[in-house]
Amino acid sequence: MLIDTYGRVATDLRVSLTDRCNLRCTYCMPEEGLQWLAKPDLLTDDEIVRLIDIAVRLLGVEEVRFTGGEPLLRPGLVGIVQRVAALAARPRMSLTTNGIGLRRTATALKAAGLDRVNVSLDTLRPAVFRTLTRRDRHQDVLDGLRAAHDAGLTPVKVNTVLMPGLNEDEAPDLLAWALAHGYELRFIEQMPLDAQHGWKRDSMVTAGDILASLSTRFDLTPEGTDDRGSAPAERWLVDGGPHRVGVIASVTRPFCAACDRTRLTADGQIRTCLFAREETDLRGALRSGAPDEEIARIWRLAMWGKKAGAGLDDPAFVQPDRPMSAIGG
Ligand code: SAM
Ligand code: SF4
């Protein structure tokens, strides 16, 4: 198992497939993009599948989430999903995506064995989408969402970040829209993981703000946390249920004590936390011919050193060098 000194067990693996993206969300990336990882530094498809196999067979991982950057930009994505689905200890598999390109790939991903998707969409207004993402792709995301739903990649969850002065007034409209389309909406508090280091705690939209705004139109009843005890989304029944809305309050109501995550970056580094400042290199071990047991040992040791919490409230908190897009959100 991937256990740490606080007794937490990591069973949920986030795999970043690329640091590149076709959007430039203001809370994530600068307009000009970033210095992308060089191709030889990226794990190959074979290396990714081997590490996932080690994680599920030797380390107790039960769930794999592919992310990025934009994971749909990875040419081998469908093949990777197919190969992971064929593993003897098949994990549950999901994908976090901006939805662009999902219209073309949803059916193939479902056929390959993907269970579900989380699609990120912050606004229902095309003009606001252009400002927030610096790209004119709003309709592509809506089409991708519909395709995912029709392909059975369900429940389709929608991730939304609210930004002050841009889309902070849209929470009730987004919830009404999600309910009408059968999507499960989850708001994520903006975190200090943008490459530009522009995050400001005093101006961010908090879980409290979001709930107050939703309550102007909906009756919300606390439902507790997600199905898995450790999931970060606190959920509310909307107007008595059965529909729900989630809020991931990583900043104002951190859930570190129940964290069950381990993360693999596209260049083969293990991270114990989004906010970790240290990484453990698995790519070097892979490429120097280490056997599976040795790689599992390095991974276990990395997780053993996981810190108690993200430390956002610590006056000494320093944002990690890698931005969200290069860690894998
Ligand atoms: N490109 C894909 C997407 O946008 O869904 C996957 C990667 S993205 C980094 C994963 C999630 O992280 C998205 O839902 C995005 O909204 C969220 N995200 C990115 N930067 C964030 C930040 N600074 N604070 C909170 N969430 C953030
Ligand atoms: Fe790209 Fe996702 Fe970051 Fe937006 S949040 S820039 S879609 S990686």
Short mmCIF file of C-alpha atoms and ligand atoms in Angstrom, two decimals:
data_model
loop_
_atom_site.label_atom_id
_atom_site.label_comp_id
_atom_site.label_asym_id
_atom_site.label_seq_id
_atom_site.Cartn_x
_atom_site.Cartn_y
_atom_site.Cartn_z
CA MET A 1 0.00 0.00 0.00
CA LEU A 2 0.97 3.63 -0.36
CA ILE A 3 0.71 4.61 3.27
CA ASP A 4 2.12 7.72 4.94
CA THR A 5 3.23 8.52 8.47
CA TYR A 6 -0.21 9.96 9.27
CA GLY A 7 -1.90 6.66 8.36
CA ARG A 8 -3.45 7.89 5.12
CA VAL A 9 -3.54 5.39 2.26
CA ALA A 10 -3.31 6.61 -1.33
CA THR A 11 -5.59 4.64 -3.62
CA ASP A 12 -6.31 7.38 -6.18
CA LEU A 13 -3.63 8.03 -8.80
CA ARG A 14 -3.67 11.20 -10.91
CA VAL A 15 -1.65 10.76 -14.10
CA SER A 16 -0.69 13.83 -16.09
CA LEU A 17 -0.34 12.92 -19.76
CA THR A 18 1.00 16.24 -21.02
CA ASP A 19 1.71 19.75 -19.76
CA ARG A 20 0.46 21.31 -23.01
CA CYS A 21 -2.94 22.86 -23.47
CA ASN A 22 -5.13 24.44 -26.15
CA LEU A 23 -6.69 26.92 -23.70
CA ARG A 24 -5.05 29.57 -21.55
CA CYS A 25 -7.32 29.81 -18.50
CA THR A 26 -6.25 32.91 -16.61
CA TYR A 27 -6.11 31.08 -13.24
CA CYS A 28 -3.82 28.44 -14.73
CA MET A 29 -1.58 29.63 -17.57
CA PRO A 30 -0.19 32.86 -18.96
CA GLU A 31 -1.34 34.01 -22.39
CA GLU A 32 1.95 33.06 -24.05
CA GLY A 33 1.85 29.50 -22.68
CA LEU A 34 4.76 27.95 -20.83
CA GLN A 35 8.09 26.35 -21.54
CA TRP A 36 6.73 22.90 -22.47
CA LEU A 37 8.46 19.70 -21.42
CA ALA A 38 10.78 18.33 -24.09
CA LYS A 39 9.57 15.15 -25.84
CA PRO A 40 12.41 12.91 -24.57
CA ASP A 41 11.56 13.95 -21.00
CA LEU A 42 7.95 12.79 -21.31
CA LEU A 43 7.06 9.27 -20.24
CA THR A 44 6.23 7.12 -23.24
CA ASP A 45 2.89 5.32 -23.49
CA ASP A 46 4.63 2.07 -22.52
CA GLU A 47 6.22 3.69 -19.47
CA ILE A 48 2.88 5.14 -18.33
CA VAL A 49 1.10 1.80 -18.65
CA ARG A 50 3.92 0.04 -16.81
CA LEU A 51 3.77 2.52 -13.90
CA ILE A 52 -0.02 2.21 -13.67
CA ASP A 53 0.33 -1.57 -13.66
CA ILE A 54 2.83 -1.33 -10.78
CA ALA A 55 0.49 1.05 -8.95
CA VAL A 56 -2.55 -1.23 -9.16
CA ARG A 57 -0.80 -4.60 -8.84
CA LEU A 58 1.76 -3.80 -6.14
CA LEU A 59 0.64 -0.58 -4.44
CA GLY A 60 -3.11 -0.81 -3.93
CA VAL A 61 -4.19 1.93 -6.34
CA GLU A 62 -7.86 1.48 -7.26
CA GLU A 63 -8.66 4.54 -9.29
CA VAL A 64 -6.77 6.32 -12.07
CA ARG A 65 -7.60 9.81 -13.30
CA PHE A 66 -5.92 11.04 -16.49
CA THR A 67 -5.31 14.75 -16.59
CA GLY A 68 -2.83 17.39 -17.74
CA GLY A 69 -2.39 19.99 -19.27
CA GLU A 70 -5.05 18.85 -21.70
CA PRO A 71 -5.01 15.04 -21.81
CA LEU A 72 -6.97 14.88 -25.09
CA LEU A 73 -3.87 16.38 -26.76
CA ARG A 74 -1.96 13.17 -26.02
CA PRO A 75 -2.01 11.16 -29.26
CA GLY A 76 -1.84 7.79 -27.50
CA LEU A 77 -4.66 8.44 -25.02
CA VAL A 78 -7.17 5.89 -26.35
CA GLY A 79 -4.47 3.21 -26.52
CA ILE A 80 -3.33 3.94 -22.96
CA VAL A 81 -6.91 3.63 -21.68
CA GLN A 82 -7.36 0.38 -23.60
CA ARG A 83 -4.18 -1.12 -22.16
CA VAL A 84 -4.98 -0.06 -18.59
CA ALA A 85 -8.48 -1.53 -18.97
CA ALA A 86 -6.86 -4.84 -19.90
CA LEU A 87 -4.74 -5.01 -16.72
CA ALA A 88 -5.55 -7.93 -14.45
CA ALA A 89 -6.26 -5.52 -11.56
CA ARG A 90 -8.28 -3.08 -13.66
CA PRO A 91 -8.66 0.29 -11.89
CA ARG A 92 -11.64 2.61 -12.31
CA MET A 93 -10.65 5.17 -14.93
CA SER A 94 -11.72 8.74 -15.48
CA LEU A 95 -10.48 11.77 -17.39
CA THR A 96 -10.34 15.46 -16.49
CA THR A 97 -10.51 17.52 -19.66
CA ASN A 98 -11.47 20.92 -20.98
CA GLY A 99 -13.81 19.04 -23.33
CA ILE A 100 -12.36 20.35 -26.59
CA GLY A 101 -12.06 17.36 -28.88
CA LEU A 102 -14.31 15.18 -26.77
CA ARG A 103 -16.96 15.34 -29.47
CA ARG A 104 -14.66 13.27 -31.70
CA THR A 105 -13.18 10.95 -29.08
CA ALA A 106 -15.90 10.24 -26.49
CA THR A 107 -17.18 7.07 -28.17
CA ALA A 108 -13.68 5.66 -28.70
CA LEU A 109 -12.72 6.43 -25.10
CA LYS A 110 -15.82 4.68 -23.79
CA ALA A 111 -15.15 1.67 -26.01
CA ALA A 112 -11.55 1.59 -24.77
CA GLY A 113 -12.77 1.28 -21.17
CA LEU A 114 -12.92 4.81 -19.75
CA ASP A 115 -15.60 5.01 -17.05
CA ARG A 116 -16.33 8.74 -16.80
CA VAL A 117 -15.21 12.28 -17.44
CA ASN A 118 -14.92 15.55 -15.57
CA VAL A 119 -15.24 18.45 -17.99
CA SER A 120 -14.14 21.91 -16.96
CA LEU A 121 -16.51 24.73 -17.87
CA ASP A 122 -16.59 28.02 -16.00
CA THR A 123 -19.26 30.02 -17.79
CA LEU A 124 -22.37 29.80 -19.95
CA ARG A 125 -21.49 33.08 -21.68
CA PRO A 126 -19.30 32.73 -24.80
CA ALA A 127 -17.81 36.21 -24.32
CA VAL A 128 -16.81 35.45 -20.73
CA PHE A 129 -15.38 32.12 -21.90
CA ARG A 130 -13.18 34.03 -24.38
CA THR A 131 -11.92 36.32 -21.62
CA LEU A 132 -11.35 33.50 -19.14
CA THR A 133 -9.68 31.02 -21.47
CA ARG A 134 -8.34 33.44 -24.10
CA ARG A 135 -9.79 31.17 -26.81
CA ASP A 136 -13.08 31.12 -28.72
CA ARG A 137 -14.01 27.48 -28.05
CA HIS A 138 -17.14 27.66 -25.90
CA GLN A 139 -19.33 25.71 -28.34
CA ASP A 140 -16.67 22.98 -28.64
CA VAL A 141 -16.84 22.40 -24.89
CA LEU A 142 -20.64 22.22 -24.92
CA ASP A 143 -20.48 19.75 -27.84
CA GLY A 144 -17.88 17.69 -25.98
CA LEU A 145 -20.04 17.54 -22.89
CA ARG A 146 -23.02 16.34 -24.86
CA ALA A 147 -20.91 13.71 -26.64
CA ALA A 148 -19.55 12.42 -23.32
CA HIS A 149 -23.06 12.15 -21.92
CA ASP A 150 -24.36 10.38 -25.04
CA ALA A 151 -21.39 7.98 -25.05
CA GLY A 152 -22.23 6.92 -21.49
CA LEU A 153 -19.14 8.42 -19.81
CA THR A 154 -21.39 9.08 -16.84
CA PRO A 155 -21.94 10.60 -14.41
CA VAL A 156 -20.52 13.54 -16.35
CA LYS A 157 -19.15 15.97 -13.80
CA VAL A 158 -18.53 19.62 -14.59
CA ASN A 159 -15.73 21.48 -12.80
CA THR A 160 -16.15 25.22 -12.39
CA VAL A 161 -13.79 27.83 -11.01
CA LEU A 162 -15.40 31.17 -10.21
CA MET A 163 -13.28 34.27 -10.70
CA PRO A 164 -14.01 37.65 -9.16
CA GLY A 165 -15.44 40.16 -11.60
CA LEU A 166 -15.75 37.61 -14.41
CA ASN A 167 -18.13 34.73 -13.70
CA GLU A 168 -18.70 34.96 -9.95
CA ASP A 169 -22.37 35.80 -10.49
CA GLU A 170 -23.02 32.68 -12.58
CA ALA A 171 -23.26 30.00 -9.90
CA PRO A 172 -27.11 29.70 -9.88
CA ASP A 173 -27.33 29.81 -13.71
CA LEU A 174 -24.64 27.14 -14.02
CA LEU A 175 -26.43 24.91 -11.54
CA ALA A 176 -29.80 25.30 -13.30
CA TRP A 177 -28.10 24.47 -16.61
CA ALA A 178 -26.26 21.43 -15.17
CA LEU A 179 -29.48 20.06 -13.63
CA ALA A 180 -31.30 20.48 -16.94
CA HIS A 181 -28.59 18.54 -18.81
CA GLY A 182 -27.99 15.78 -16.24
CA TYR A 183 -24.44 16.92 -15.38
CA GLU A 184 -23.13 16.98 -11.82
CA LEU A 185 -21.67 20.39 -11.06
CA ARG A 186 -18.74 20.93 -8.69
CA PHE A 187 -17.27 24.30 -7.89
CA ILE A 188 -13.54 24.41 -7.16
CA GLU A 189 -12.04 27.23 -5.14
CA GLN A 190 -9.26 28.98 -7.00
CA MET A 191 -5.90 27.78 -5.66
CA PRO A 192 -2.43 29.37 -5.75
CA LEU A 193 -1.19 27.18 -8.58
CA ASP A 194 -1.17 29.58 -11.51
CA ALA A 195 2.10 30.01 -13.37
CA GLN A 196 1.84 33.79 -13.06
CA HIS A 197 1.50 33.72 -9.25
CA GLY A 198 -1.50 36.06 -9.47
CA TRP A 199 -3.68 34.33 -6.85
CA LYS A 200 -4.88 36.55 -4.01
CA ARG A 201 -6.62 35.08 -1.02
CA ASP A 202 -8.58 38.22 -0.17
CA SER A 203 -10.18 38.46 -3.61
CA MET A 204 -10.86 34.77 -4.35
CA VAL A 205 -14.44 33.48 -4.48
CA THR A 206 -14.85 31.22 -1.44
CA ALA A 207 -17.05 28.19 -0.79
CA GLY A 208 -19.06 30.45 1.53
CA ASP A 209 -19.63 32.95 -1.29
CA ILE A 210 -20.66 30.16 -3.68
CA LEU A 211 -23.14 28.61 -1.26
CA ALA A 212 -24.64 32.00 -0.44
CA SER A 213 -25.09 32.72 -4.12
CA LEU A 214 -26.66 29.31 -4.86
CA SER A 215 -28.99 29.68 -1.90
CA THR A 216 -30.62 32.71 -3.49
CA ARG A 217 -32.27 30.33 -5.97
CA PHE A 218 -31.99 26.80 -4.56
CA ASP A 219 -32.65 25.06 -1.31
CA LEU A 220 -29.43 23.26 -0.33
CA THR A 221 -29.24 20.42 2.22
CA PRO A 222 -25.79 19.15 3.27
CA GLU A 223 -25.26 15.58 2.10
CA GLY A 224 -21.76 15.03 3.52
CA THR A 225 -18.82 14.16 1.34
CA ASP A 226 -18.66 12.23 -1.93
CA ASP A 227 -19.24 8.43 -2.09
CA ARG A 228 -15.64 7.74 -1.19
CA GLY A 229 -14.96 9.03 2.33
CA SER A 230 -11.87 10.88 1.21
CA ALA A 231 -13.24 12.72 -1.82
CA PRO A 232 -12.75 16.43 -1.51
CA ALA A 233 -16.16 17.59 -2.75
CA GLU A 234 -18.63 18.43 -0.03
CA ARG A 235 -22.04 17.86 -1.51
CA TRP A 236 -25.47 19.37 -1.11
CA LEU A 237 -28.83 18.03 -2.21
CA VAL A 238 -30.54 20.55 -4.44
CA ASP A 239 -34.18 21.30 -3.59
CA GLY A 240 -34.44 18.09 -1.55
CA GLY A 241 -32.64 15.87 -4.13
CA PRO A 242 -31.94 13.63 -5.85
CA HIS A 243 -29.70 16.08 -7.73
CA ARG A 244 -26.60 17.36 -6.01
CA VAL A 245 -24.00 20.08 -6.23
CA GLY A 246 -20.44 19.84 -4.92
CA VAL A 247 -17.94 22.38 -3.65
CA ILE A 248 -14.24 21.62 -3.45
CA ALA A 249 -12.99 24.09 -0.87
CA SER A 250 -9.28 23.32 -0.97
CA VAL A 251 -8.41 26.74 0.42
CA THR A 252 -11.06 27.58 3.01
CA ARG A 253 -12.01 24.03 4.12
CA PRO A 254 -9.00 21.86 3.33
CA PHE A 255 -9.45 18.09 3.40
CA CYS A 256 -5.80 17.07 3.74
CA ALA A 257 -6.48 14.71 6.68
CA ALA A 258 -8.56 12.51 4.38
CA CYS A 259 -6.41 12.84 1.23
CA ASP A 260 -6.00 9.59 -0.73
CA ARG A 261 -4.07 10.98 -3.73
CA THR A 262 -0.75 10.17 -5.31
CA ARG A 263 0.32 12.02 -8.45
CA LEU A 264 2.48 11.20 -11.46
CA THR A 265 3.65 14.05 -13.68
CA ALA A 266 4.04 13.70 -17.44
CA ASP A 267 7.82 13.55 -16.97
CA GLY A 268 7.66 10.74 -14.46
CA GLN A 269 7.88 12.49 -11.09
CA ILE A 270 5.84 11.36 -8.09
CA ARG A 271 4.19 14.15 -6.13
CA THR A 272 2.54 13.49 -2.80
CA CYS A 273 0.41 16.65 -2.93
CA LEU A 274 -0.59 19.40 -5.38
CA PHE A 275 1.30 21.81 -3.14
CA ALA A 276 4.37 19.64 -2.50
CA ARG A 277 7.71 21.31 -3.15
CA GLU A 278 9.56 18.01 -3.52
CA GLU A 279 9.21 15.34 -6.18
CA THR A 280 10.56 11.82 -6.54
CA ASP A 281 11.92 10.70 -9.87
CA LEU A 282 10.57 7.42 -11.23
CA ARG A 283 11.58 8.00 -14.83
CA GLY A 284 15.28 7.62 -14.03
CA ALA A 285 14.64 4.30 -12.31
CA LEU A 286 12.46 3.11 -15.19
CA ARG A 287 15.04 4.01 -17.80
CA SER A 288 17.92 2.50 -15.88
CA GLY A 289 16.20 -0.88 -15.97
CA ALA A 290 14.90 -1.09 -12.38
CA PRO A 291 12.57 -4.04 -11.79
CA ASP A 292 8.93 -3.45 -10.79
CA GLU A 293 9.60 -4.16 -7.09
CA GLU A 294 12.31 -1.49 -6.97
CA ILE A 295 10.04 1.11 -8.58
CA ALA A 296 7.29 0.19 -6.11
CA ARG A 297 9.76 0.63 -3.25
CA ILE A 298 10.75 4.14 -4.43
CA TRP A 299 7.06 5.08 -4.81
CA ARG A 300 6.22 3.79 -1.30
CA LEU A 301 9.11 5.70 0.20
CA ALA A 302 8.00 8.93 -1.53
CA MET A 303 4.47 8.61 -0.16
CA TRP A 304 5.74 7.77 3.33
CA GLY A 305 7.16 11.31 3.40
CA LYS A 306 3.84 13.01 2.54
CA LYS A 307 3.31 16.12 4.66
CA ALA A 308 0.31 16.49 6.97
CA GLY A 309 -1.25 19.26 4.93
CA ALA A 310 -0.91 21.63 2.00
CA GLY A 311 0.11 24.40 4.38
CA LEU A 312 -1.89 27.18 2.71
CA ASP A 313 -2.53 28.78 6.10
CA ASP A 314 1.10 28.64 7.12
CA PRO A 315 2.64 32.13 6.92
CA ALA A 316 5.71 30.43 5.42
CA PHE A 317 3.66 28.88 2.56
CA VAL A 318 5.51 29.03 -0.75
CA GLN A 319 3.72 28.18 -4.00
CA PRO A 320 5.25 25.15 -5.77
CA ASP A 321 7.49 25.82 -8.76
CA ARG A 322 5.34 23.77 -11.11
CA PRO A 323 2.00 25.30 -12.03
CA MET A 324 -1.23 23.25 -11.98
CA SER A 325 -1.00 22.47 -15.70
CA ALA A 326 2.41 20.81 -15.26
CA ILE A 327 1.45 18.91 -12.11
CA GLY A 328 -1.87 17.55 -13.32
CA GLY A 329 -4.96 18.96 -11.66
N1 SAM B 1 -7.10 20.79 -18.98
C1 SAM B 1 -7.95 19.96 -18.22
C2 SAM B 1 -9.09 20.72 -17.61
O1 SAM B 1 -9.04 21.96 -17.62
O2 SAM B 1 -10.00 20.10 -17.09
C3 SAM B 1 -7.25 19.17 -17.14
C4 SAM B 1 -6.19 19.87 -16.35
S1 SAM B 1 -6.75 21.23 -15.37
C5 SAM B 1 -5.25 21.73 -14.62
C6 SAM B 1 -7.67 20.37 -14.11
C7 SAM B 1 -8.62 21.21 -13.29
O3 SAM B 1 -7.85 22.12 -12.55
C8 SAM B 1 -9.62 22.03 -14.08
O4 SAM B 1 -10.91 21.75 -13.63
C9 SAM B 1 -9.24 23.45 -13.79
O5 SAM B 1 -10.36 24.30 -13.75
C10 SAM B 1 -8.58 23.32 -12.46
N2 SAM B 1 -7.65 24.40 -12.16
C11 SAM B 1 -6.61 24.86 -12.91
N3 SAM B 1 -5.97 25.85 -12.27
C12 SAM B 1 -6.60 26.02 -11.09
C13 SAM B 1 -6.41 26.87 -9.98
N4 SAM B 1 -5.44 27.79 -9.94
N5 SAM B 1 -7.25 26.75 -8.92
C14 SAM B 1 -8.25 25.84 -8.93
N6 SAM B 1 -8.47 24.99 -9.94
C15 SAM B 1 -7.67 25.08 -11.02
FE1 SF4 B 2 -5.64 24.20 -19.91
FE2 SF4 B 2 -7.04 22.99 -18.02
FE3 SF4 B 2 -5.16 24.88 -17.39
FE4 SF4 B 2 -7.42 25.64 -18.60
S1 SF4 B 2 -7.26 24.69 -16.57
S2 SF4 B 2 -5.31 26.27 -19.18
S3 SF4 B 2 -7.88 23.93 -19.91
S4 SF4 B 2 -4.79 22.90 -18.30
#
